[in-house]
Short mmCIF file of C-alpha atoms and ligand atoms in Angstrom, two decimals:
data_model
loop_
_atom_site.label_atom_id
_atom_site.label_comp_id
_atom_site.label_asym_id
_atom_site.label_seq_id
_atom_site.Cartn_x
_atom_site.Cartn_y
_atom_site.Cartn_z
CA MET K 1 133.76 73.85 88.93
CA PHE K 2 130.95 74.59 91.38
CA GLU K 3 127.59 72.84 91.18
CA LYS K 4 125.06 75.42 89.97
CA GLN K 5 122.79 75.11 92.99
CA HIS K 6 125.70 75.42 95.41
CA LEU K 7 127.36 78.49 93.94
CA THR K 8 126.54 81.55 96.00
CA LEU K 9 126.55 85.12 94.72
CA GLY K 10 129.54 85.94 96.94
CA GLU K 11 131.53 83.05 95.49
CA PHE K 12 130.46 83.90 91.96
CA ILE K 13 131.61 87.52 92.31
CA ILE K 14 135.05 86.41 93.48
CA ALA K 15 135.33 83.61 90.91
CA ASN K 16 134.58 86.02 88.08
CA GLN K 17 136.47 89.08 89.18
CA ASP K 18 139.54 88.31 87.07
CA ALA K 19 137.44 88.58 83.91
CA PHE K 20 136.81 92.19 84.81
CA GLN K 21 139.07 94.70 83.09
CA TYR K 22 139.44 97.22 85.95
CA THR K 23 140.60 96.88 89.56
CA SER K 24 138.43 93.91 90.19
CA GLY K 25 138.55 93.68 93.98
CA GLU K 26 136.88 97.07 94.27
CA LEU K 27 134.00 96.18 91.99
CA SER K 28 133.53 92.95 93.93
CA ARG K 29 133.24 94.91 97.15
CA LEU K 30 130.79 97.27 95.53
CA LEU K 31 128.63 94.39 94.27
CA ASN K 32 128.77 92.86 97.72
CA GLY K 33 127.45 96.14 99.09
CA ILE K 34 124.51 95.97 96.71
CA ARG K 35 123.91 92.35 97.71
CA LEU K 36 123.75 93.38 101.35
CA ALA K 37 121.42 96.35 100.76
CA ALA K 38 119.21 94.09 98.64
CA LYS K 39 118.76 91.71 101.57
CA VAL K 40 117.88 94.55 103.91
CA VAL K 41 115.34 96.04 101.50
CA ASN K 42 113.94 92.58 100.77
CA HIS K 43 113.28 92.17 104.47
CA GLU K 44 111.45 95.50 104.57
CA VAL K 45 109.44 94.79 101.41
CA ASN K 46 108.42 91.40 102.76
CA LYS K 47 106.99 92.83 105.94
CA ALA K 48 105.30 95.75 104.18
CA GLY K 49 101.89 94.20 104.62
CA LEU K 50 102.46 93.55 108.31
CA VAL K 51 103.48 96.89 109.64
CA ASP K 52 102.14 100.29 108.98
CA ILE K 53 105.02 101.57 106.91
CA ILE K 54 103.37 101.75 103.53
CA GLY K 55 101.39 104.51 101.90
CA ALA K 56 102.38 107.98 100.81
CA ALA K 57 105.11 109.55 102.92
CA GLY K 58 103.70 112.97 102.15
CA ASP K 59 106.70 114.09 100.11
CA THR K 60 106.81 114.35 96.37
CA ASN K 61 109.97 113.50 94.46
CA ILE K 62 111.52 115.64 91.74
CA GLN K 63 109.22 114.14 89.13
CA GLY K 64 106.24 115.40 91.11
CA GLU K 65 105.14 111.87 92.07
CA ASN K 66 103.93 110.84 95.49
CA GLN K 67 106.71 109.11 97.41
CA GLN K 68 105.72 106.10 99.40
CA LYS K 69 107.57 105.21 102.54
CA LEU K 70 109.27 102.16 101.16
CA ASP K 71 110.80 104.27 98.39
CA VAL K 72 112.36 106.49 101.02
CA LEU K 73 113.50 103.54 103.08
CA ALA K 74 115.03 101.66 100.14
CA ASN K 75 116.74 104.85 99.04
CA GLU K 76 118.28 105.29 102.49
CA LYS K 77 119.42 101.67 102.78
CA PHE K 78 121.17 101.61 99.42
CA ILE K 79 122.83 105.00 99.92
CA GLN K 80 124.01 104.13 103.44
CA THR K 81 125.47 100.81 102.35
CA LEU K 82 127.23 102.23 99.30
CA LYS K 83 128.62 105.23 101.17
CA ASN K 84 130.36 103.09 103.74
CA ARG K 85 132.64 101.12 101.43
CA GLU K 86 135.23 103.68 100.33
CA ILE K 87 134.72 102.68 96.72
CA VAL K 88 131.88 104.88 95.57
CA CYS K 89 132.55 108.59 95.03
CA GLY K 90 129.09 109.60 93.87
CA ILE K 91 125.51 108.38 93.94
CA ALA K 92 122.49 109.64 92.04
CA SER K 93 119.05 108.32 92.83
CA GLU K 94 115.63 108.71 91.32
CA GLU K 95 114.50 109.78 94.79
CA GLU K 96 117.09 112.56 95.24
CA ASP K 97 116.90 115.96 93.54
CA ASP K 98 120.67 116.19 93.14
CA PHE K 99 123.61 113.77 93.12
CA ILE K 100 125.43 112.91 96.34
CA SER K 101 129.16 113.47 96.55
CA ILE K 102 131.07 111.14 98.88
CA ASN K 103 134.33 111.99 100.64
CA SER K 104 134.54 115.18 98.62
CA PHE K 105 136.64 116.90 101.30
CA ASP K 106 139.22 114.13 101.56
CA GLU K 107 141.92 114.64 98.93
CA ASN K 108 143.39 111.21 99.60
CA HIS K 109 140.31 109.22 98.83
CA GLN K 110 140.63 106.74 95.99
CA ASN K 111 136.94 106.15 95.33
CA LYS K 112 136.40 105.66 91.63
CA TYR K 113 132.84 104.47 91.12
CA ILE K 114 129.58 106.23 90.35
CA VAL K 115 126.32 104.46 91.19
CA LEU K 116 122.89 105.38 89.86
CA ILE K 117 119.82 103.77 91.41
CA ASP K 118 116.09 103.47 91.18
CA PRO K 119 115.78 102.22 94.77
CA LEU K 120 112.20 101.05 94.44
CA ASP K 121 110.78 100.46 91.01
CA GLY K 122 107.08 99.79 90.56
CA SER K 123 106.20 101.61 93.76
CA SER K 124 102.51 101.82 92.87
CA ASN K 125 102.47 98.03 93.35
CA ILE K 126 103.60 98.09 96.98
CA ASP K 127 100.15 98.52 98.48
CA VAL K 128 98.73 95.60 96.52
CA ASN K 129 101.38 92.94 97.14
CA VAL K 130 102.68 92.86 93.57
CA SER K 131 106.38 92.49 92.70
CA VAL K 132 108.60 95.55 92.92
CA GLY K 133 112.31 95.95 92.28
CA THR K 134 115.53 97.93 92.56
CA ILE K 135 117.63 98.93 89.54
CA PHE K 136 121.32 99.87 89.68
CA SER K 137 123.91 101.09 87.24
CA ILE K 138 127.67 101.52 87.79
CA TYR K 139 130.22 103.72 86.00
CA ARG K 140 133.82 104.78 86.50
CA ARG K 141 134.15 108.48 87.26
CA VAL K 142 135.56 110.61 84.44
CA THR K 143 136.96 113.41 86.64
CA PRO K 144 140.28 112.84 88.51
CA VAL K 145 140.31 110.59 91.58
CA GLY K 146 140.67 112.59 94.80
CA THR K 147 138.57 115.55 93.56
CA PRO K 148 134.87 116.05 94.28
CA VAL K 149 132.59 114.47 91.67
CA THR K 150 130.81 116.72 89.20
CA LEU K 151 127.69 116.37 87.07
CA GLU K 152 129.93 115.22 84.22
CA ASP K 153 130.62 111.98 86.10
CA PHE K 154 126.91 111.15 86.06
CA LEU K 155 125.96 112.28 82.56
CA GLN K 156 127.76 109.46 80.76
CA PRO K 157 126.16 107.50 77.94
CA GLY K 158 124.92 104.04 78.90
CA LYS K 159 127.63 102.38 76.82
CA ASN K 160 130.12 103.48 79.52
CA GLN K 161 128.44 101.32 82.17
CA ILE K 162 130.74 98.75 83.73
CA ALA K 163 127.99 96.90 85.60
CA ALA K 164 124.22 97.02 85.96
CA GLY K 165 121.49 94.91 87.44
CA TYR K 166 118.26 94.67 89.30
CA ILE K 167 116.74 93.02 92.29
CA ILE K 168 113.22 91.69 91.96
CA TYR K 169 111.24 91.30 95.16
CA GLY K 170 108.80 88.79 93.74
CA THR K 171 107.41 85.38 94.54
CA SER K 172 111.06 84.77 95.20
CA THR K 173 113.71 87.45 95.46
CA MET K 174 116.33 87.52 92.75
CA LEU K 175 119.40 89.56 91.96
CA VAL K 176 120.28 89.70 88.26
CA TYR K 177 123.37 91.51 87.02
CA THR K 178 125.99 91.94 84.35
CA THR K 179 129.55 93.22 84.31
CA GLY K 180 129.69 93.00 80.52
CA ASN K 181 130.22 89.24 80.43
CA GLY K 182 126.67 88.01 80.04
CA VAL K 183 123.81 88.10 82.52
CA ASN K 184 123.46 85.88 85.58
CA GLY K 185 120.56 85.54 88.00
CA PHE K 186 120.70 84.57 91.69
CA THR K 187 117.78 83.54 93.87
CA LEU K 188 117.64 84.33 97.57
CA ASN K 189 117.16 81.48 99.97
CA PRO K 190 115.34 83.47 102.65
CA ALA K 191 115.98 80.88 105.35
CA LEU K 192 119.75 81.28 104.97
CA GLY K 193 119.88 84.83 103.64
CA THR K 194 122.05 83.62 100.78
CA PHE K 195 121.72 84.24 97.03
CA TYR K 196 122.40 81.16 94.88
CA LEU K 197 123.15 81.07 91.16
CA SER K 198 119.84 79.86 89.71
CA HIS K 199 119.80 81.42 86.21
CA PRO K 200 123.30 81.23 84.68
CA ASP K 201 123.93 83.01 81.38
CA MET K 202 120.41 84.37 80.84
CA GLN K 203 119.42 84.87 77.19
CA TYR K 204 116.60 86.88 75.68
CA PRO K 205 114.79 84.67 73.15
CA GLU K 206 115.38 86.19 69.71
CA THR K 207 111.68 86.80 69.36
CA GLY K 208 108.66 86.31 71.60
CA LYS K 209 104.91 86.44 71.95
CA ILE K 210 104.43 88.98 74.75
CA TYR K 211 104.00 92.75 74.45
CA SER K 212 103.99 94.92 77.57
CA VAL K 213 102.68 98.46 77.36
CA ASN K 214 100.20 100.61 79.25
CA GLU K 215 97.43 100.48 76.67
CA GLY K 216 95.39 102.99 78.66
CA ASN K 217 97.60 105.59 76.97
CA TYR K 218 96.85 104.22 73.48
CA ILE K 219 95.07 107.25 72.04
CA HIS K 220 98.04 109.45 72.96
CA PHE K 221 100.69 107.25 71.29
CA PRO K 222 102.43 108.15 68.01
CA GLN K 223 100.86 106.52 64.93
CA GLY K 224 103.79 104.11 64.48
CA VAL K 225 103.34 102.70 67.99
CA LYS K 226 99.56 102.39 67.50
CA ASP K 227 100.21 100.50 64.27
CA TYR K 228 102.69 98.18 66.00
CA ILE K 229 100.18 97.41 68.77
CA LYS K 230 97.58 96.53 66.11
CA TYR K 231 100.23 94.37 64.41
CA CYS K 232 100.75 92.51 67.74
CA GLN K 233 97.00 91.87 67.93
CA MET K 234 96.57 90.76 64.33
CA GLU K 235 95.89 87.11 63.58
CA GLU K 236 98.76 86.15 61.28
CA GLY K 237 101.77 83.84 61.57
CA ASP K 238 102.72 83.56 65.28
CA ARG K 239 100.33 86.37 66.21
CA PRO K 240 98.26 87.54 68.01
CA TYR K 241 100.71 88.11 70.83
CA THR K 242 99.72 88.11 74.47
CA SER K 243 99.50 91.36 76.41
CA ARG K 244 101.15 91.36 79.86
CA TYR K 245 101.76 94.52 81.88
CA ILE K 246 102.61 94.48 85.57
CA GLY K 247 103.55 98.15 85.89
CA SER K 248 106.96 97.40 87.45
CA LEU K 249 109.58 97.68 84.75
CA VAL K 250 111.79 95.21 86.61
CA SER K 251 109.09 92.54 86.69
CA ASP K 252 107.93 93.08 83.12
CA PHE K 253 111.53 92.99 81.90
CA HIS K 254 112.37 89.88 83.91
CA ARG K 255 109.40 87.95 82.55
CA ASN K 256 110.08 89.05 78.98
CA MET K 257 113.75 88.09 79.22
CA ILE K 258 112.79 84.58 80.30
CA LYS K 259 109.81 84.07 77.98
CA GLY K 260 110.55 86.40 75.06
CA GLY K 261 108.75 89.69 74.63
CA ILE K 262 108.90 93.44 74.31
CA TYR K 263 108.41 96.21 76.89
CA MET K 264 107.36 99.64 75.62
CA TYR K 265 107.01 103.03 77.23
CA PRO K 266 106.56 105.32 74.23
CA LYS K 267 106.32 109.06 74.14
CA SER K 268 102.77 110.36 73.91
CA SER K 269 100.85 113.54 73.26
CA VAL K 270 100.76 114.07 77.04
CA ALA K 271 104.35 113.04 77.89
CA GLU K 272 106.79 114.09 75.20
CA ASN K 273 109.56 111.75 76.35
CA GLY K 274 107.44 109.07 77.97
CA LYS K 275 107.95 108.39 81.65
CA LEU K 276 111.02 106.28 82.24
CA ARG K 277 114.31 107.79 83.33
CA LEU K 278 117.30 107.30 81.09
CA LEU K 279 119.88 107.06 83.87
CA TYR K 280 118.09 105.04 86.54
CA GLU K 281 115.87 102.75 84.47
CA CYS K 282 116.56 102.66 80.72
CA ASN K 283 120.36 102.47 80.61
CA PRO K 284 120.78 99.62 83.12
CA MET K 285 117.96 97.64 81.50
CA ALA K 286 119.46 98.30 78.06
CA PHE K 287 122.86 96.99 79.22
CA LEU K 288 121.26 93.84 80.62
CA ALA K 289 119.12 93.37 77.51
CA GLU K 290 122.09 93.64 75.15
CA GLN K 291 124.22 91.37 77.33
CA ALA K 292 121.43 88.79 77.11
CA GLY K 293 121.17 89.10 73.32
CA GLY K 294 118.19 91.48 73.36
CA LYS K 295 117.91 95.09 72.30
CA ALA K 296 116.90 98.50 73.69
CA SER K 297 115.93 101.52 71.63
CA ASP K 298 114.23 104.91 71.89
CA GLY K 299 112.50 104.06 68.61
CA PHE K 300 115.26 105.52 66.47
CA GLY K 301 118.55 104.28 67.89
CA PRO K 302 120.24 102.44 70.76
CA ILE K 303 119.43 103.71 74.26
CA MET K 304 123.05 103.37 75.38
CA GLU K 305 124.30 105.80 72.69
CA ILE K 306 122.26 108.70 74.10
CA VAL K 307 124.39 111.39 75.78
CA PRO K 308 122.37 112.49 78.83
CA GLN K 309 121.75 116.19 79.33
CA GLU K 310 120.33 116.05 82.84
CA LEU K 311 120.09 113.66 85.78
CA HIS K 312 116.37 113.01 85.68
CA GLU K 313 116.00 112.92 81.91
CA ARG K 314 113.21 110.78 80.48
CA VAL K 315 113.29 108.87 77.23
CA PRO K 316 110.91 106.71 75.15
CA PHE K 317 111.84 103.07 75.76
CA PHE K 318 111.44 99.90 73.68
CA CYS K 319 113.27 96.93 75.09
CA GLY K 320 113.25 93.18 74.72
CA SER K 321 113.68 90.42 72.18
CA LYS K 322 115.83 91.67 69.32
CA LYS K 323 113.45 90.91 66.46
CA MET K 324 110.51 92.53 68.25
CA VAL K 325 112.43 95.74 69.00
CA GLU K 326 113.57 95.90 65.39
CA LYS K 327 109.95 95.51 64.29
CA VAL K 328 108.64 98.35 66.42
CA GLU K 329 111.51 100.58 65.20
CA GLU K 330 110.41 99.81 61.64
CA PHE K 331 106.85 100.92 62.43
CA ILE K 332 107.98 104.07 64.25
CA GLN K 333 110.37 105.12 61.51
CA SER K 334 107.99 104.55 58.59
P1 AHG Z 401 108.85 103.97 89.81
O1 AHG Z 401 108.00 103.16 90.71
O2 AHG Z 401 110.31 103.83 90.09
O3 AHG Z 401 108.41 105.40 89.71
O4 AHG Z 401 108.75 103.37 88.33
C1 AHG Z 401 107.52 103.03 87.78
C2 AHG Z 401 107.72 102.90 86.28
C3 AHG Z 401 107.97 101.49 85.79
O5 AHG Z 401 108.46 100.61 86.72
C4 AHG Z 401 106.65 101.03 85.29
O6 AHG Z 401 106.78 100.12 84.26
C5 AHG Z 401 106.01 102.29 84.85
O7 AHG Z 401 106.53 103.30 85.65
C6 AHG Z 401 104.53 102.24 84.98
O8 AHG Z 401 104.01 103.43 84.55
P2 AHG Z 401 102.46 103.58 84.19
O9 AHG Z 401 101.70 103.40 85.46
O10 AHG Z 401 102.36 104.96 83.62
O11 AHG Z 401 102.14 102.52 83.16
MN1 MN Z 402 111.18 102.99 88.36
MN1 MN Z 403 111.39 104.24 91.86
#
């Protein structure tokens, strides 16, 4: 057995590939691609304050939001890296209007995997030196190998995911992922450019004392959510809870998974499905949460049961410690 501090991500991927039910070598190569892109984007994020590459790029993405240059750059790096490995047949990204089909004119290609990414999550935090992240989600295609991918390959429920994870570009850079066998976290040693296993078998505490929500939207929330927020603030038992909201889902999720807590992005009277995207943000986080013993819900049922209708679909999101998610569901449903 390897010493924890000496086990690198590359070694870990190989050592665990037999536990994976599909052609494991391919998934390992795919994860190695993500590891490489993560290092490249980390380098760019780290120097964001030094060079004049930040700020709005002038484009707006399909959600009508201002794109900042690092979003574009991260998007390019991940897509380039994933395209070049002859494993991925299709990519969909929060920053692209439509999905990308790879090798669609080569009938002999054997690429089986679909990747969905939020290349830069928390982009409003770039200009102010606050942690941002990347979120990824991996599926097997459902259409036959050797044919061009179709929308059907992308619109799979989250329960079909075979791997998911995130990179957090924070005080240190970490890559956290699951292939359905628990959640493991790796920290980048920037001097060596190597990720080391630092957080083996991560577990969401069953309950916690942190709630994360943009309370500026309070008056627009459904009554059940308002009541739950008041419940969090009430002095009773282990309450009041502490409010912590970074505004990068990746960072809020990461903290809550370590300390115990709940992240909420409810629907509101101004955004009927909230803000977060089912395919790029909610499903991968839900897979990680459940693999770590936590829970993810839209207020009424599990996120990963939802059958997506479109690529950029949004969904209300409640995710974190199991008991806390169950509590907010109770409030919403009553
Ligand atoms: P992105 O930067 O990929 O658009 O995602 C931002 C998301 C999420 O990371 C964050 O928690 C949330 O939007 C913040 O939204 P508000 O500013 O509306 O609270
Ligand atoms: Mn995001
Ligand atoms: Mn993004």
